[in-house]
Amino acid sequence: MRLGVLDVGSNTVHLLVVDAHPGACPLPAHSHKAELRLAQLLDDDGAIGPQGVDRLISVVQESLQAAEDKGVEDLLTFATSAVREARNADDVLARVRTETGVELQVLTGEEEARLTFLAARRWFGWSAGKLLVLDIGGGSLEIAYGIDEEPDAAASLPLGAGRLTVGWLPGDPPAPDDVRALRRHVRTEIARTVGEFSRFGPPDRVVATSKTFKQLARIAGAARSAEGLYVQRELKRESLEGWVPRLAGMTEAERAELPGVSEGRAGQLLAGALVAEAAMDLFGVERLEICPWALREGVILRRLDHMESV
């Protein structure tokens, strides 16, 4: 069957269409995305403003049309931290439901971490052993660890690259004092969670998902996305530590000139790098592998599993 998953994230609204059936690898058939940066559209009271809601509804309608055009049989829809944490989340969800007919499922941070972990486990397989999975989104950082398809520990922290950029790094380039303050904040938040994971012992493999990690790996020398999904890509902490001060001294326009960095994500790349560096350091990770599958694939896999069990 042809499945679609509509992901209303903190940075983008992304429709992924796949051809899939239980027991088979989902094959991408179409991708439709629009950058909304909902995490950056919150007003001083933490609400998504009228213009942001109007734009969200418009993009959801565009995605529904794209799903219909591509023959999607079953559409799964969900929203993550930007909608979840908005003060007017209920009103936003009601407007989307009334004007588009879409009932967005709001995932908790822990659900995000668990579904992303499932996707990574299926991608790397049982031979990967104990996995530590890191995912930096626009609004939050997800961490999960385990040896099965359900992680033994999962956490979500408010350390998304978009959220931190807006709240901590107003300059272009940012002031050194602001960068240091954000670095301290990120490390303090991550350090609080390390014990929850370290009690299970060291992982056999550390993997990362998300656009942020992919872009950091790319500027550190990983293969281009055009070379395909199955090319192994990794990020070494030593390389990342060398890039952080360089990114801190660049303007947004200069970062956008780096290989693999999109113009829309360039502004938040430094914040993402500070989170990635802190996580790798505090969890004792020297190198990690980039996983092509993430939350959207996890949602699809969970749906296929449910179909198989019925």
PDB file of N, CA and C in Angstrom, residues 157-226:
ATOM      1  N   LEU A 157      14.719  16.638  25.803  1.00  0.00           N
ATOM      2  CA  LEU A 157      15.151  17.869  26.468  1.00  0.00           C
ATOM      3  C   LEU A 157      14.851  19.068  25.571  1.00  0.00           C
ATOM      4  N   PRO A 158      14.518  20.228  26.155  1.00  0.00           N
ATOM      5  CA  PRO A 158      14.190  21.417  25.352  1.00  0.00           C
ATOM      6  C   PRO A 158      15.442  22.075  24.770  1.00  0.00           C
ATOM      7  N   LEU A 159      16.185  21.306  23.986  1.00  0.00           N
ATOM      8  CA  LEU A 159      17.463  21.771  23.441  1.00  0.00           C
ATOM      9  C   LEU A 159      17.481  21.674  21.920  1.00  0.00           C
ATOM     10  N   GLY A 160      16.372  22.025  21.297  1.00  0.00           N
ATOM     11  CA  GLY A 160      16.322  22.041  19.837  1.00  0.00           C
ATOM     12  C   GLY A 160      17.122  23.205  19.270  1.00  0.00           C
ATOM     13  N   ALA A 161      17.663  23.021  18.079  1.00  0.00           N
ATOM     14  CA  ALA A 161      18.534  24.033  17.492  1.00  0.00           C
ATOM     15  C   ALA A 161      17.810  25.339  17.201  1.00  0.00           C
ATOM     16  N   GLY A 162      16.559  25.261  16.749  1.00  0.00           N
ATOM     17  CA  GLY A 162      15.794  26.471  16.476  1.00  0.00           C
ATOM     18  C   GLY A 162      15.442  27.222  17.734  1.00  0.00           C
ATOM     19  N   ARG A 163      14.960  26.499  18.728  1.00  0.00           N
ATOM     20  CA  ARG A 163      14.578  27.096  20.012  1.00  0.00           C
ATOM     21  C   ARG A 163      15.776  27.828  20.645  1.00  0.00           C
ATOM     22  N   LEU A 164      16.935  27.166  20.667  1.00  0.00           N
ATOM     23  CA  LEU A 164      18.108  27.751  21.312  1.00  0.00           C
ATOM     24  C   LEU A 164      18.636  28.964  20.558  1.00  0.00           C
ATOM     25  N   THR A 165      18.557  28.918  19.235  1.00  0.00           N
ATOM     26  CA  THR A 165      19.036  30.046  18.442  1.00  0.00           C
ATOM     27  C   THR A 165      18.240  31.300  18.750  1.00  0.00           C
ATOM     28  N   VAL A 166      16.912  31.156  18.780  1.00  0.00           N
ATOM     29  CA  VAL A 166      16.047  32.310  19.061  1.00  0.00           C
ATOM     30  C   VAL A 166      16.259  32.822  20.484  1.00  0.00           C
ATOM     31  N   GLY A 167      16.387  31.915  21.429  1.00  0.00           N
ATOM     32  CA  GLY A 167      16.445  32.309  22.824  1.00  0.00           C
ATOM     33  C   GLY A 167      17.802  32.751  23.332  1.00  0.00           C
ATOM     34  N   TRP A 168      18.892  32.303  22.646  1.00  0.00           N
ATOM     35  CA  TRP A 168      20.215  32.520  23.206  1.00  0.00           C
ATOM     36  C   TRP A 168      21.210  33.214  22.267  1.00  0.00           C
ATOM     37  N   LEU A 169      20.991  33.156  20.974  1.00  0.00           N
ATOM     38  CA  LEU A 169      22.001  33.657  20.028  1.00  0.00           C
ATOM     39  C   LEU A 169      21.409  34.710  19.091  1.00  0.00           C
ATOM     40  N   PRO A 170      21.145  35.921  19.585  1.00  0.00           N
ATOM     41  CA  PRO A 170      20.503  36.936  18.742  1.00  0.00           C
ATOM     42  C   PRO A 170      21.418  37.571  17.700  1.00  0.00           C
ATOM     43  N   GLY A 171      22.713  37.546  17.899  1.00  0.00           N
ATOM     44  CA  GLY A 171      23.621  38.246  16.989  1.00  0.00           C
ATOM     45  C   GLY A 171      23.960  37.459  15.738  1.00  0.00           C
ATOM     46  N   ASP A 172      24.518  38.146  14.763  1.00  0.00           N
ATOM     47  CA  ASP A 172      24.937  37.502  13.516  1.00  0.00           C
ATOM     48  C   ASP A 172      26.246  38.137  13.028  1.00  0.00           C
ATOM     49  N   PRO A 173      27.393  37.585  13.392  1.00  0.00           N
ATOM     50  CA  PRO A 173      27.562  36.379  14.210  1.00  0.00           C
ATOM     51  C   PRO A 173      27.246  36.652  15.683  1.00  0.00           C
ATOM     52  N   PRO A 174      27.009  35.597  16.457  1.00  0.00           N
ATOM     53  CA  PRO A 174      26.635  35.798  17.862  1.00  0.00           C
ATOM     54  C   PRO A 174      27.803  36.304  18.695  1.00  0.00           C
ATOM     55  N   ALA A 175      27.491  37.004  19.763  1.00  0.00           N
ATOM     56  CA  ALA A 175      28.516  37.502  20.669  1.00  0.00           C
ATOM     57  C   ALA A 175      29.167  36.326  21.400  1.00  0.00           C
ATOM     58  N   PRO A 176      30.481  36.362  21.600  1.00  0.00           N
ATOM     59  CA  PRO A 176      31.169  35.267  22.301  1.00  0.00           C
ATOM     60  C   PRO A 176      30.572  34.958  23.670  1.00  0.00           C
ATOM     61  N   ASP A 177      30.147  35.991  24.412  1.00  0.00           N
ATOM     62  CA  ASP A 177      29.544  35.744  25.728  1.00  0.00           C
ATOM     63  C   ASP A 177      28.236  34.963  25.610  1.00  0.00           C
ATOM     64  N   ASP A 178      27.465  35.229  24.546  1.00  0.00           N
ATOM     65  CA  ASP A 178      26.222  34.496  24.328  1.00  0.00           C
ATOM     66  C   ASP A 178      26.502  33.030  24.006  1.00  0.00           C
ATOM     67  N   VAL A 179      27.537  32.798  23.205  1.00  0.00           N
ATOM     68  CA  VAL A 179      27.900  31.423  22.852  1.00  0.00           C
ATOM     69  C   VAL A 179      28.328  30.661  24.104  1.00  0.00           C
ATOM     70  N   ARG A 180      29.140  31.293  24.945  1.00  0.00           N
ATOM     71  CA  ARG A 180      29.586  30.633  26.177  1.00  0.00           C
ATOM     72  C   ARG A 180      28.415  30.352  27.111  1.00  0.00           C
ATOM     73  N   ALA A 181      27.492  31.300  27.205  1.00  0.00           N
ATOM     74  CA  ALA A 181      26.327  31.094  28.069  1.00  0.00           C
ATOM     75  C   ALA A 181      25.479  29.931  27.569  1.00  0.00           C
ATOM     76  N   LEU A 182      25.275  29.850  26.270  1.00  0.00           N
ATOM     77  CA  LEU A 182      24.504  28.741  25.717  1.00  0.00           C
ATOM     78  C   LEU A 182      25.236  27.420  25.929  1.00  0.00           C
ATOM     79  N   ARG A 183      26.532  27.424  25.745  1.00  0.00           N
ATOM     80  CA  ARG A 183      27.312  26.204  25.961  1.00  0.00           C
ATOM     81  C   ARG A 183      27.125  25.692  27.388  1.00  0.00           C
ATOM     82  N   ARG A 184      27.197  26.581  28.367  1.00  0.00           N
ATOM     83  CA  ARG A 184      27.008  26.177  29.767  1.00  0.00           C
ATOM     84  C   ARG A 184      25.600  25.627  29.993  1.00  0.00           C
ATOM     85  N   HIS A 185      24.606  26.316  29.433  1.00  0.00           N
ATOM     86  CA  HIS A 185      23.220  25.883  29.600  1.00  0.00           C
ATOM     87  C   HIS A 185      22.997  24.492  29.018  1.00  0.00           C
ATOM     88  N   VAL A 186      23.465  24.267  27.809  1.00  0.00           N
ATOM     89  CA  VAL A 186      23.279  22.976  27.137  1.00  0.00           C
ATOM     90  C   VAL A 186      23.937  21.860  27.932  1.00  0.00           C
ATOM     91  N   ARG A 187      25.148  22.090  28.385  1.00  0.00           N
ATOM     92  CA  ARG A 187      25.870  21.036  29.112  1.00  0.00           C
ATOM     93  C   ARG A 187      25.226  20.738  30.465  1.00  0.00           C
ATOM     94  N   THR A 188      24.715  21.755  31.110  1.00  0.00           N
ATOM     95  CA  THR A 188      24.031  21.527  32.383  1.00  0.00           C
ATOM     96  C   THR A 188      22.784  20.676  32.181  1.00  0.00           C
ATOM     97  N   GLU A 189      22.004  20.986  31.141  1.00  0.00           N
ATOM     98  CA  GLU A 189      20.773  20.238  30.885  1.00  0.00           C
ATOM     99  C   GLU A 189      21.061  18.780  30.522  1.00  0.00           C
ATOM    100  N   ILE A 190      22.045  18.550  29.668  1.00  0.00           N
ATOM    101  CA  ILE A 190      22.360  17.174  29.247  1.00  0.00           C
ATOM    102  C   ILE A 190      22.965  16.385  30.401  1.00  0.00           C
ATOM    103  N   ALA A 191      23.830  17.028  31.197  1.00  0.00           N
ATOM    104  CA  ALA A 191      24.490  16.324  32.300  1.00  0.00           C
ATOM    105  C   ALA A 191      23.494  15.737  33.285  1.00  0.00           C
ATOM    106  N   ARG A 192      22.341  16.386  33.433  1.00  0.00           N
ATOM    107  CA  ARG A 192      21.325  15.881  34.362  1.00  0.00           C
ATOM    108  C   ARG A 192      20.763  14.521  33.947  1.00  0.00           C
ATOM    109  N   THR A 193      20.866  14.198  32.680  1.00  0.00           N
ATOM    110  CA  THR A 193      20.261  12.960  32.180  1.00  0.00           C
ATOM    111  C   THR A 193      21.260  11.823  32.001  1.00  0.00           C
ATOM    112  N   VAL A 194      22.548  12.130  32.059  1.00  0.00           N
ATOM    113  CA  VAL A 194      23.556  11.122  31.725  1.00  0.00           C
ATOM    114  C   VAL A 194      23.431   9.892  32.612  1.00  0.00           C
ATOM    115  N   GLY A 195      23.215  10.097  33.920  1.00  0.00           N
ATOM    116  CA  GLY A 195      23.131   8.977  34.838  1.00  0.00           C
ATOM    117  C   GLY A 195      22.013   8.008  34.514  1.00  0.00           C
ATOM    118  N   GLU A 196      20.917   8.536  33.976  1.00  0.00           N
ATOM    119  CA  GLU A 196      19.775   7.696  33.615  1.00  0.00           C
ATOM    120  C   GLU A 196      20.150   6.671  32.558  1.00  0.00           C
ATOM    121  N   PHE A 197      21.117   7.026  31.711  1.00  0.00           N
ATOM    122  CA  PHE A 197      21.527   6.140  30.620  1.00  0.00           C
ATOM    123  C   PHE A 197      22.778   5.333  30.968  1.00  0.00           C
ATOM    124  N   SER A 198      23.711   5.938  31.692  1.00  0.00           N
ATOM    125  CA  SER A 198      24.988   5.268  31.948  1.00  0.00           C
ATOM    126  C   SER A 198      24.832   4.036  32.827  1.00  0.00           C
ATOM    127  N   ARG A 199      23.755   3.955  33.604  1.00  0.00           N
ATOM    128  CA  ARG A 199      23.564   2.775  34.462  1.00  0.00           C
ATOM    129  C   ARG A 199      23.340   1.497  33.662  1.00  0.00           C
ATOM    130  N   PHE A 200      23.037   1.629  32.362  1.00  0.00           N
ATOM    131  CA  PHE A 200      22.846   0.450  31.515  1.00  0.00           C
ATOM    132  C   PHE A 200      24.150  -0.020  30.874  1.00  0.00           C
ATOM    133  N   GLY A 201      25.235   0.699  31.135  1.00  0.00           N
ATOM    134  CA  GLY A 201      26.513   0.318  30.547  1.00  0.00           C
ATOM    135  C   GLY A 201      26.758   1.017  29.224  1.00  0.00           C
ATOM    136  N   PRO A 202      27.980   0.896  28.692  1.00  0.00           N
ATOM    137  CA  PRO A 202      28.315   1.584  27.441  1.00  0.00           C
ATOM    138  C   PRO A 202      27.579   0.977  26.249  1.00  0.00           C
ATOM    139  N   PRO A 203      27.188   1.799  25.295  1.00  0.00           N
ATOM    140  CA  PRO A 203      26.530   1.264  24.093  1.00  0.00           C
ATOM    141  C   PRO A 203      27.538   0.579  23.175  1.00  0.00           C
ATOM    142  N   ASP A 204      27.042  -0.316  22.347  1.00  0.00           N
ATOM    143  CA  ASP A 204      27.886  -0.940  21.327  1.00  0.00           C
ATOM    144  C   ASP A 204      28.005  -0.046  20.100  1.00  0.00           C
ATOM    145  N   ARG A 205      26.993   0.780  19.896  1.00  0.00           N
ATOM    146  CA  ARG A 205      26.967   1.646  18.709  1.00  0.00           C
ATOM    147  C   ARG A 205      26.222   2.923  19.061  1.00  0.00           C
ATOM    148  N   VAL A 206      26.743   4.049  18.614  1.00  0.00           N
ATOM    149  CA  VAL A 206      26.077   5.335  18.809  1.00  0.00           C
ATOM    150  C   VAL A 206      25.684   5.867  17.445  1.00  0.00           C
ATOM    151  N   VAL A 207      24.420   6.213  17.307  1.00  0.00           N
ATOM    152  CA  VAL A 207      23.928   6.714  16.020  1.00  0.00           C
ATOM    153  C   VAL A 207      23.166   8.011  16.244  1.00  0.00           C
ATOM    154  N   ALA A 208      23.100   8.807  15.196  1.00  0.00           N
ATOM    155  CA  ALA A 208      22.400  10.086  15.268  1.00  0.00           C
ATOM    156  C   ALA A 208      21.515  10.250  14.047  1.00  0.00           C
ATOM    157  N   THR A 209      20.380  10.881  14.260  1.00  0.00           N
ATOM    158  CA  THR A 209      19.481  11.197  13.160  1.00  0.00           C
ATOM    159  C   THR A 209      19.274  12.711  13.137  1.00  0.00           C
ATOM    160  N   SER A 210      18.544  13.197  12.172  1.00  0.00           N
ATOM    161  CA  SER A 210      18.145  14.600  12.048  1.00  0.00           C
ATOM    162  C   SER A 210      19.025  15.350  11.073  1.00  0.00           C
ATOM    163  N   LYS A 211      18.431  16.411  10.530  1.00  0.00           N
ATOM    164  CA  LYS A 211      19.110  17.266   9.569  1.00  0.00           C
ATOM    165  C   LYS A 211      20.351  17.914  10.181  1.00  0.00           C
ATOM    166  N   THR A 212      20.271  18.296  11.448  1.00  0.00           N
ATOM    167  CA  THR A 212      21.411  18.939  12.099  1.00  0.00           C
ATOM    168  C   THR A 212      22.630  18.037  12.090  1.00  0.00           C
ATOM    169  N   PHE A 213      22.471  16.802  12.536  1.00  0.00           N
ATOM    170  CA  PHE A 213      23.606  15.883  12.556  1.00  0.00           C
ATOM    171  C   PHE A 213      24.109  15.584  11.135  1.00  0.00           C
ATOM    172  N   LYS A 214      23.201  15.460  10.185  1.00  0.00           N
ATOM    173  CA  LYS A 214      23.620  15.193   8.807  1.00  0.00           C
ATOM    174  C   LYS A 214      24.458  16.339   8.270  1.00  0.00           C
ATOM    175  N   GLN A 215      24.049  17.581   8.567  1.00  0.00           N
ATOM    176  CA  GLN A 215      24.806  18.729   8.073  1.00  0.00           C
ATOM    177  C   GLN A 215      26.151  18.839   8.773  1.00  0.00           C
ATOM    178  N   LEU A 216      26.196  18.566  10.061  1.00  0.00           N
ATOM    179  CA  LEU A 216      27.473  18.606  10.770  1.00  0.00           C
ATOM    180  C   LEU A 216      28.427  17.540  10.238  1.00  0.00           C
ATOM    181  N   ALA A 217      27.896  16.357   9.967  1.00  0.00           N
ATOM    182  CA  ALA A 217      28.744  15.309   9.394  1.00  0.00           C
ATOM    183  C   ALA A 217      29.239  15.698   8.007  1.00  0.00           C
ATOM    184  N   ARG A 218      28.377  16.343   7.242  1.00  0.00           N
ATOM    185  CA  ARG A 218      28.759  16.737   5.883  1.00  0.00           C
ATOM    186  C   ARG A 218      29.886  17.761   5.890  1.00  0.00           C
ATOM    187  N   ILE A 219      29.784  18.806   6.737  1.00  0.00           N
ATOM    188  CA  ILE A 219      30.853  19.810   6.744  1.00  0.00           C
ATOM    189  C   ILE A 219      32.147  19.230   7.316  1.00  0.00           C
ATOM    190  N   ALA A 220      32.030  18.130   8.073  1.00  0.00           N
ATOM    191  CA  ALA A 220      33.220  17.470   8.615  1.00  0.00           C
ATOM    192  C   ALA A 220      33.794  16.439   7.656  1.00  0.00           C
ATOM    193  N   GLY A 221      33.190  16.336   6.460  1.00  0.00           N
ATOM    194  CA  GLY A 221      33.775  15.479   5.434  1.00  0.00           C
ATOM    195  C   GLY A 221      32.997  14.258   5.025  1.00  0.00           C
ATOM    196  N   ALA A 222      31.789  14.062   5.559  1.00  0.00           N
ATOM    197  CA  ALA A 222      30.987  12.890   5.180  1.00  0.00           C
ATOM    198  C   ALA A 222      30.491  13.009   3.743  1.00  0.00           C
ATOM    199  N   ALA A 223      30.082  11.873   3.185  1.00  0.00           N
ATOM    200  CA  ALA A 223      29.629  11.832   1.793  1.00  0.00           C
ATOM    201  C   ALA A 223      28.377  12.667   1.587  1.00  0.00           C
ATOM    202  N   ARG A 224      28.228  13.187   0.380  1.00  0.00           N
ATOM    203  CA  ARG A 224      27.042  13.963   0.023  1.00  0.00           C
ATOM    204  C   ARG A 224      25.811  13.058   0.016  1.00  0.00           C
ATOM    205  N   SER A 225      24.637  13.657   0.228  1.00  0.00           N
ATOM    206  CA  SER A 225      23.398  12.881   0.212  1.00  0.00           C
ATOM    207  C   SER A 225      23.148  12.261  -1.150  1.00  0.00           C
ATOM    208  N   ALA A 226      23.651  12.903  -2.213  1.00  0.00           N
ATOM    209  CA  ALA A 226      23.457  12.395  -3.567  1.00  0.00           C
ATOM    210  C   ALA A 226      24.131  11.042  -3.780  1.00  0.00           C
TER     211      ALA A 226
END
